[in-house]
Coordinates of C-alpha atoms and ligand atoms in Angstrom, one line a residue:
M1 CA -1.7 39.5 -63.4
P2 CA 0.5 42.4 -64.3
V3 CA -2.3 45.0 -63.5
L4 CA -3.1 43.6 -60.1
T5 CA 0.6 43.1 -59.3
F6 CA 0.9 47.0 -60.0
E7 CA -2.2 48.2 -58.2
D8 CA -2.1 45.8 -55.1
P9 CA 1.2 43.7 -54.9
K10 CA -0.1 42.3 -51.6
I11 CA -3.2 40.8 -52.9
A12 CA -1.5 39.8 -56.2
D13 CA 1.1 37.9 -54.0
L14 CA -1.7 36.2 -52.0
V15 CA -3.4 35.2 -55.2
H16 CA 0.0 33.6 -56.3
K17 CA 0.2 32.1 -53.1
E18 CA -3.1 30.5 -53.1
A19 CA -2.6 29.3 -56.7
R20 CA 0.6 27.6 -55.4
R21 CA -1.1 26.1 -52.6
L22 CA -3.8 24.8 -54.6
E23 CA -1.2 23.0 -56.9
E24 CA 0.7 21.7 -54.1
T25 CA -1.8 20.5 -51.9
L26 CA -4.4 17.6 -52.3
D27 CA -7.9 18.9 -51.9
L28 CA -10.2 16.4 -50.2
I29 CA -12.7 18.8 -48.9
A30 CA -15.9 17.2 -50.1
A31 CA -17.4 20.7 -50.7
E32 CA -14.8 22.0 -53.0
N33 CA -13.7 21.5 -56.5
H34 CA -11.3 22.9 -59.1
S35 CA -13.2 24.8 -61.6
P36 CA -12.4 24.2 -65.4
P37 CA -10.6 27.4 -67.0
A38 CA -13.6 28.3 -69.0
I39 CA -15.4 28.9 -65.7
M40 CA -12.5 31.0 -64.2
E41 CA -12.2 33.0 -67.5
V42 CA -16.3 33.9 -67.3
L43 CA -16.0 34.7 -63.6
G44 CA -13.3 37.3 -64.4
S45 CA -15.2 38.6 -67.3
V46 CA -17.0 42.0 -67.9
F47 CA -20.2 40.5 -66.6
N48 CA -18.8 41.4 -63.5
T49 CA -19.9 45.2 -64.0
K50 CA -23.8 44.7 -64.6
T51 CA -26.3 45.2 -62.0
I52 CA -29.4 43.4 -62.5
E53 CA -32.7 43.1 -60.4
G54 CA -35.8 41.2 -61.4
Y55 CA -35.8 38.7 -64.5
P56 CA -34.9 38.9 -68.2
G57 CA -37.2 41.3 -70.1
R58 CA -38.4 42.6 -66.5
R59 CA -35.5 44.4 -65.2
Y60 CA -35.0 47.5 -62.9
H61 CA -31.9 48.7 -64.9
A62 CA -31.1 49.5 -68.3
G63 CA -28.4 47.7 -70.4
C64 CA -29.4 44.2 -69.5
I65 CA -29.5 42.7 -73.0
H66 CA -26.7 40.5 -72.9
A67 CA -27.3 39.7 -69.3
D68 CA -30.8 38.7 -70.1
A69 CA -29.3 36.3 -72.7
V70 CA -26.9 34.8 -70.4
E71 CA -29.8 34.4 -67.7
R72 CA -32.0 32.7 -70.2
L73 CA -29.5 30.4 -71.5
A74 CA -28.5 29.4 -67.8
N75 CA -32.1 28.9 -67.1
S76 CA -33.0 26.8 -70.0
R77 CA -29.9 24.6 -69.8
A78 CA -30.7 23.9 -66.1
K79 CA -34.1 23.0 -66.9
T80 CA -32.9 20.8 -69.7
L81 CA -30.0 19.3 -67.9
F82 CA -32.1 18.1 -64.8
N83 CA -35.4 17.7 -66.5
A84 CA -36.9 20.4 -64.4
E85 CA -40.3 22.5 -65.0
H86 CA -38.8 25.7 -63.7
A87 CA -35.3 26.9 -62.7
N88 CA -34.1 29.9 -60.8
V89 CA -30.3 30.5 -61.4
Q90 CA -29.9 33.7 -59.2
P91 CA -29.3 32.4 -55.7
H92 CA -25.9 33.5 -54.4
S93 CA -25.4 30.3 -52.5
G94 CA -26.9 27.0 -51.4
T95 CA -28.2 28.7 -48.2
S96 CA -29.7 31.5 -50.3
A97 CA -31.5 28.9 -52.3
N98 CA -32.8 27.0 -49.4
L99 CA -34.0 30.3 -47.4
A100 CA -35.5 31.2 -50.8
V101 CA -37.7 27.9 -51.1
Y102 CA -38.8 28.0 -47.5
F103 CA -40.0 31.6 -47.7
S104 CA -41.6 30.8 -51.2
V105 CA -44.3 28.7 -49.5
L106 CA -44.1 28.7 -45.7
D107 CA -45.1 31.0 -43.3
I108 CA -43.1 32.2 -40.3
G109 CA -43.9 29.7 -37.5
D110 CA -44.5 26.8 -40.0
K111 CA -42.8 23.4 -39.3
I112 CA -40.0 21.8 -41.1
L113 CA -38.7 18.2 -40.5
S114 CA -35.1 17.9 -41.9
M115 CA -31.8 15.9 -41.0
T116 CA -30.0 16.9 -37.8
L117 CA -26.6 18.6 -38.3
S118 CA -24.7 15.8 -36.4
H119 CA -25.9 13.1 -38.7
G120 CA -25.2 14.8 -42.0
G121 CA -27.7 17.6 -42.4
H122 CA -26.8 21.2 -43.0
L123 CA -27.0 24.2 -40.9
S124 CA -29.7 25.9 -43.3
H125 CA -31.9 23.1 -42.6
G126 CA -33.0 24.7 -39.4
H127 CA -30.2 24.6 -37.1
P128 CA -31.0 27.1 -34.3
V129 CA -28.2 29.5 -35.1
S130 CA -29.6 29.8 -38.6
I131 CA -32.4 32.2 -39.8
A132 CA -34.3 28.9 -40.8
G133 CA -34.0 27.7 -37.2
K134 CA -35.1 31.1 -35.9
C135 CA -38.1 31.5 -38.1
F136 CA -39.6 28.0 -38.2
E137 CA -40.5 25.2 -35.9
I138 CA -38.0 22.5 -36.7
Q139 CA -37.9 18.7 -35.9
H140 CA -34.9 16.6 -36.9
Y141 CA -34.7 12.9 -38.2
G142 CA -31.5 11.0 -38.4
V143 CA -29.7 7.9 -39.0
N144 CA -29.9 4.4 -37.6
S145 CA -27.1 4.0 -34.9
K146 CA -26.0 0.7 -36.4
S147 CA -26.2 1.0 -40.3
G148 CA -25.6 4.8 -40.4
L149 CA -28.5 4.9 -43.0
I150 CA -31.4 7.2 -42.6
D151 CA -33.9 5.7 -40.3
Y152 CA -36.9 5.9 -42.9
G153 CA -39.2 4.2 -40.4
A154 CA -38.5 6.7 -37.6
L155 CA -38.7 9.7 -40.1
T156 CA -42.2 8.6 -41.2
S157 CA -43.4 8.2 -37.6
L158 CA -41.8 11.6 -36.6
A159 CA -43.4 13.1 -39.5
K160 CA -46.9 11.9 -38.6
A161 CA -46.7 13.1 -35.1
F162 CA -45.1 16.5 -35.9
K163 CA -47.2 17.2 -39.1
P164 CA -44.7 19.3 -40.8
N165 CA -45.6 21.8 -43.6
M166 CA -42.2 20.9 -45.5
I167 CA -39.8 17.9 -45.3
V168 CA -36.4 18.5 -46.3
A169 CA -34.1 15.8 -47.5
G170 CA -30.3 16.2 -48.6
A171 CA -27.0 16.3 -46.6
S172 CA -23.7 17.8 -46.3
S173 CA -22.2 14.6 -44.8
Y174 CA -24.0 11.3 -45.7
P175 CA -22.3 9.1 -48.4
R176 CA -25.3 7.0 -49.3
L177 CA -28.0 7.4 -51.8
I178 CA -31.4 8.9 -50.4
D179 CA -34.7 7.2 -51.0
Y180 CA -36.4 10.2 -52.3
E181 CA -39.6 8.5 -53.4
K182 CA -40.3 7.1 -49.9
I183 CA -39.8 10.6 -48.2
A184 CA -42.0 12.0 -51.1
E185 CA -44.8 9.3 -50.2
T186 CA -44.6 10.5 -46.5
A187 CA -44.7 14.1 -47.4
A188 CA -47.7 13.6 -49.7
S189 CA -49.5 11.6 -47.1
L190 CA -49.5 14.6 -44.9
Q191 CA -49.9 17.3 -47.6
A192 CA -46.3 18.5 -46.8
Y193 CA -44.1 20.0 -49.4
F194 CA -41.0 18.2 -50.1
M195 CA -37.7 20.0 -50.8
V196 CA -34.2 18.1 -51.6
D197 CA -31.0 19.9 -51.1
M198 CA -28.7 18.2 -53.6
A199 CA -25.8 20.6 -53.1
H200 CA -23.0 18.0 -52.6
I201 CA -24.2 15.6 -55.4
G202 CA -25.6 18.1 -58.0
G203 CA -22.7 17.2 -60.3
L204 CA -23.3 13.4 -60.0
V205 CA -27.2 13.9 -60.6
A206 CA -26.5 16.1 -63.6
A207 CA -24.2 13.5 -65.1
G208 CA -26.9 10.8 -64.4
V209 CA -24.5 8.7 -62.4
I210 CA -26.8 8.6 -59.4
P211 CA -30.6 8.9 -59.2
S212 CA -32.2 12.5 -59.5
P213 CA -34.9 13.7 -56.8
V214 CA -36.2 16.2 -59.7
P215 CA -39.2 13.6 -60.4
F216 CA -40.1 13.2 -56.5
A217 CA -39.6 16.8 -54.9
D218 CA -41.4 19.9 -55.3
F219 CA -38.3 21.6 -54.9
V220 CA -34.5 20.9 -55.4
T221 CA -31.6 23.0 -54.5
L222 CA -28.1 22.6 -55.6
T223 CA -24.8 24.6 -55.4
C224 CA -22.4 25.0 -58.4
Y225 CA -19.0 24.5 -56.9
K226 CA -19.1 21.1 -55.4
T227 CA -19.3 18.1 -57.5
M228 CA -20.9 20.6 -60.1
M229 CA -17.6 22.4 -60.4
G230 CA -19.1 25.6 -61.8
G231 CA -18.1 28.3 -59.4
R232 CA -20.1 29.8 -56.4
G233 CA -23.5 30.1 -56.4
G234 CA -26.8 28.2 -56.2
I235 CA -29.7 27.0 -58.4
I236 CA -33.4 26.1 -57.7
L237 CA -35.5 23.7 -59.4
C238 CA -39.1 23.3 -58.9
R239 CA -42.5 22.5 -60.4
D240 CA -44.1 25.0 -62.7
V241 CA -46.8 25.4 -60.2
F242 CA -44.1 27.2 -57.7
A243 CA -42.4 29.1 -60.5
Q244 CA -44.0 32.5 -59.4
Q245 CA -43.5 32.0 -55.7
I246 CA -39.8 31.0 -56.0
D247 CA -39.0 33.8 -58.4
K248 CA -40.6 36.4 -56.0
A249 CA -39.0 34.8 -53.0
V250 CA -35.5 34.9 -54.6
F251 CA -35.8 38.5 -56.0
P252 CA -37.1 40.6 -54.3
G253 CA -37.8 38.3 -51.2
C254 CA -34.3 37.1 -50.2
Q255 CA -31.7 39.0 -52.4
G256 CA -31.3 42.1 -54.6
T257 CA -29.0 42.0 -57.6
S258 CA -27.5 38.8 -58.7
A259 CA -24.0 38.1 -59.8
V260 CA -24.2 38.0 -63.6
N261 CA -20.5 36.8 -64.0
S262 CA -21.6 33.9 -61.5
I263 CA -24.8 33.3 -63.6
A264 CA -22.7 33.0 -66.8
A265 CA -20.5 30.5 -65.2
K266 CA -23.4 28.7 -64.1
A267 CA -24.6 28.6 -67.8
V268 CA -21.1 27.6 -68.9
I269 CA -21.1 24.4 -66.4
L270 CA -24.6 23.4 -67.4
K271 CA -23.5 23.2 -71.1
M272 CA -20.2 21.3 -70.0
A273 CA -22.5 18.9 -67.8
M274 CA -24.4 17.6 -70.9
G275 CA -20.8 16.5 -72.5
K276 CA -19.3 13.1 -72.2
P277 CA -16.1 14.3 -70.5
F278 CA -18.2 15.6 -67.4
V279 CA -20.1 12.3 -67.2
A280 CA -16.8 10.5 -67.3
L281 CA -15.5 12.7 -64.6
Q282 CA -18.4 11.9 -62.3
E283 CA -18.4 8.5 -62.8
K284 CA -14.7 8.4 -62.0
T285 CA -15.3 10.5 -58.9
I286 CA -17.6 7.8 -57.5
D287 CA -15.4 4.9 -58.5
T288 CA -12.4 6.8 -56.8
A289 CA -14.5 7.3 -53.6
R290 CA -15.4 3.8 -53.4
A291 CA -11.8 2.8 -54.0
L292 CA -10.9 5.1 -51.1
A293 CA -13.5 3.8 -48.7
K294 CA -12.4 0.1 -49.4
R295 CA -8.9 1.1 -48.7
F296 CA -9.7 2.5 -45.3
I297 CA -11.7 -0.7 -44.7
K298 CA -8.8 -2.8 -45.4
K299 CA -7.0 -0.7 -43.0
R300 CA -9.5 -1.7 -40.3
Y301 CA -10.9 1.8 -40.1
R302 CA -14.9 2.3 -39.2
V303 CA -16.0 3.8 -42.5
L304 CA -19.4 5.1 -42.0
T305 CA -21.9 3.0 -43.7
D306 CA -19.3 0.7 -44.9
G307 CA -18.7 2.5 -48.1
T308 CA -19.9 5.2 -50.2
D309 CA -22.3 5.7 -53.5
T310 CA -21.1 9.2 -54.0
H311 CA -18.0 11.5 -53.7
Q312 CA -18.0 11.5 -49.9
V313 CA -16.0 8.9 -47.6
I314 CA -16.3 9.5 -43.8
I315 CA -14.4 7.8 -41.4
D316 CA -14.0 7.6 -37.6
V317 CA -10.6 8.5 -36.2
A318 CA -11.5 8.8 -32.8
S319 CA -12.1 4.9 -32.5
R320 CA -8.3 4.8 -33.4
G321 CA -7.7 6.9 -30.3
V322 CA -6.9 10.1 -32.2
D323 CA -8.5 13.4 -31.8
A324 CA -10.1 14.5 -35.3
G325 CA -9.1 18.2 -35.0
L326 CA -5.6 17.0 -34.4
V327 CA -5.7 14.9 -37.5
E328 CA -7.3 17.7 -39.6
K329 CA -4.1 19.7 -38.5
A330 CA -1.4 17.1 -39.1
L331 CA -2.9 16.5 -42.6
E332 CA -2.7 20.1 -43.3
R333 CA 0.8 20.3 -42.4
S334 CA 1.3 17.3 -44.6
N335 CA -0.5 19.1 -47.6
I336 CA -3.7 17.2 -47.4
I337 CA -6.6 19.2 -46.7
L338 CA -9.9 18.0 -45.6
N339 CA -12.1 18.9 -42.4
R340 CA -13.0 17.1 -39.1
N341 CA -16.6 15.9 -39.0
I342 CA -19.0 15.6 -36.4
L343 CA -20.3 11.7 -36.4
P344 CA -23.7 10.5 -35.5
G345 CA -23.4 10.0 -31.6
D346 CA -20.9 12.8 -31.2
E347 CA -23.9 14.8 -30.2
Q348 CA -24.2 13.0 -26.9
K349 CA -20.8 13.9 -25.9
T350 CA -20.2 17.7 -25.7
G351 CA -17.6 19.1 -27.9
T352 CA -16.7 15.6 -29.4
I353 CA -15.7 15.5 -33.0
S354 CA -14.9 11.8 -34.1
G355 CA -14.4 11.8 -37.8
I356 CA -12.9 13.2 -41.0
R357 CA -15.0 13.7 -44.2
M358 CA -13.2 13.4 -47.7
G359 CA -14.2 13.8 -51.2
T360 CA -12.7 12.8 -54.4
A361 CA -14.3 15.3 -56.7
A362 CA -11.2 17.9 -56.6
M363 CA -8.7 15.0 -57.1
V364 CA -10.3 13.5 -59.9
A365 CA -10.7 16.9 -61.4
R366 CA -6.9 17.3 -61.7
G367 CA -6.6 14.0 -63.2
M368 CA -5.9 11.4 -60.3
G369 CA -7.9 8.2 -60.2
R370 CA -7.6 4.6 -58.8
V371 CA -3.7 4.3 -58.5
E372 CA -3.3 7.6 -56.6
V373 CA -6.1 7.0 -54.3
D374 CA -4.4 4.0 -52.7
I375 CA -1.3 6.1 -52.4
V376 CA -3.2 8.8 -50.9
A377 CA -5.1 6.5 -48.4
D378 CA -1.9 4.9 -47.3
L379 CA -0.3 8.6 -46.6
I380 CA -3.4 9.6 -44.7
D381 CA -3.3 6.5 -42.5
R382 CA 0.5 7.2 -42.0
V383 CA -0.2 10.7 -40.6
I384 CA -3.2 9.4 -38.3
T385 CA -0.9 6.7 -37.1
H386 CA 1.9 9.1 -36.4
V387 CA 0.1 12.3 -35.9
T388 CA 2.5 14.0 -33.6
K389 CA 5.7 13.0 -35.4
P390 CA 7.0 15.9 -37.3
D391 CA 9.4 13.8 -39.5
V392 CA 6.4 11.7 -40.7
I393 CA 4.5 14.7 -41.5
L394 CA 7.5 16.1 -43.5
E395 CA 8.0 12.9 -45.3
V396 CA 4.2 12.7 -46.3
K397 CA 4.2 16.6 -47.2
N398 CA 7.0 15.9 -49.7
K399 CA 5.5 12.8 -51.3
I400 CA 2.1 14.8 -51.6
I401 CA 4.0 17.7 -53.2
S402 CA 5.7 15.3 -55.9
L403 CA 2.3 13.6 -56.4
C404 CA 0.4 17.0 -57.0
H405 CA 3.3 18.0 -59.4
R406 CA 2.4 15.2 -61.7
F407 CA -1.2 16.4 -61.6
P408 CA -1.3 20.2 -62.3
V409 CA -4.7 21.8 -61.5
Y410 CA -4.2 24.5 -64.1
Q411 CA -1.4 24.2 -66.7
A412 CA -0.7 27.7 -66.6
P413 CA -1.4 30.4 -63.7
V414 CA -5.0 31.4 -64.0
Ligands
LIG1 N1 -22.1 22.6 -46.5 C1 -20.7 23.0 -46.1 C2 -20.0 21.7 -46.4 O1 -20.4 20.8 -46.8 O2 -18.6 21.7 -46.2 C3 -20.2 24.0 -47.1 O3 -20.6 23.9 -48.4

């Protein structure tokens, strides 16, 4: 980056440091991934310049000929890949996408039934601190305290009593498949809309390695930077009958100009997702996550739902007598990056966070697999067991750096 180094050496230095951090740390954040070089290239392309408002062929600024082509491509690829009737590729993020869905068909004060945050839901599904929580009346469902699986019976009873205008499925921290058909039936019986937020599992669905919610939901949202690995931003898929309302809710309803470089990155990843290497990567992501869960079960950890069907593995560290925040920090010092995670039941004990959440997408993206997962699980266990021992943390850090050097994220600095 010779130009940046000249213009702003401090930021250039931070970019170099971040690149090195990524190369030498193991990224197990379930909401992150390493984007392929083609995505990095297009994100830094001249499309950064273009201001667009409106939709292809109906813009508020001149000079959109190539931006229109980009958006049309992204749009048609999204529809083809996910077999959706309509797509909107403009949302800046998953939360923007979710808000646009709510405001497309709901009025302020309408009722939404969604999964509670402490059981795996997302802030934008109506937590009191979010705009959705302030604008709509929210009721939450959760998981069964024994199995950790969504309690569909309770969900249906709650829905019958609450009579929501919309039911939201999808989670940020839930490792199992969701029975979309069952929730869709409940929604239909109450004439409620059904939205699925598949932000975390978008890439797995795109590859066809887990079932798609698209046939069952009126609206499906996803983000492009998790398992989808295509850079920042979100996408909305919906039935044709809602196309106009969704487009209006995104622009001008919820946002102004959209990022054309980001839409171009979405187009690129949507094309890549149609290829065999992407599918193989997503298969390996699940396979690796299953192996990770098994390894922790073997070590007698409480693994939520006893395993996983996705990229996520969530374990209870409090039951091993360790504070999850302390574990997160000790692992960070050991070059293993993940996040502490509230677990079902924690909400009854104020301030308690019992778990850690891991995702295997980023480690698989850099070429790691079954062999490495066992090594990593053993090292995580070592840190958890010796969370306050600096010599152990240093020993694990050195091992992780050596491992990471064998699996570079980018062959050359991006
Ligand atoms: N929803 C947040 C997470 O899952 O970590 C960010 O994408």
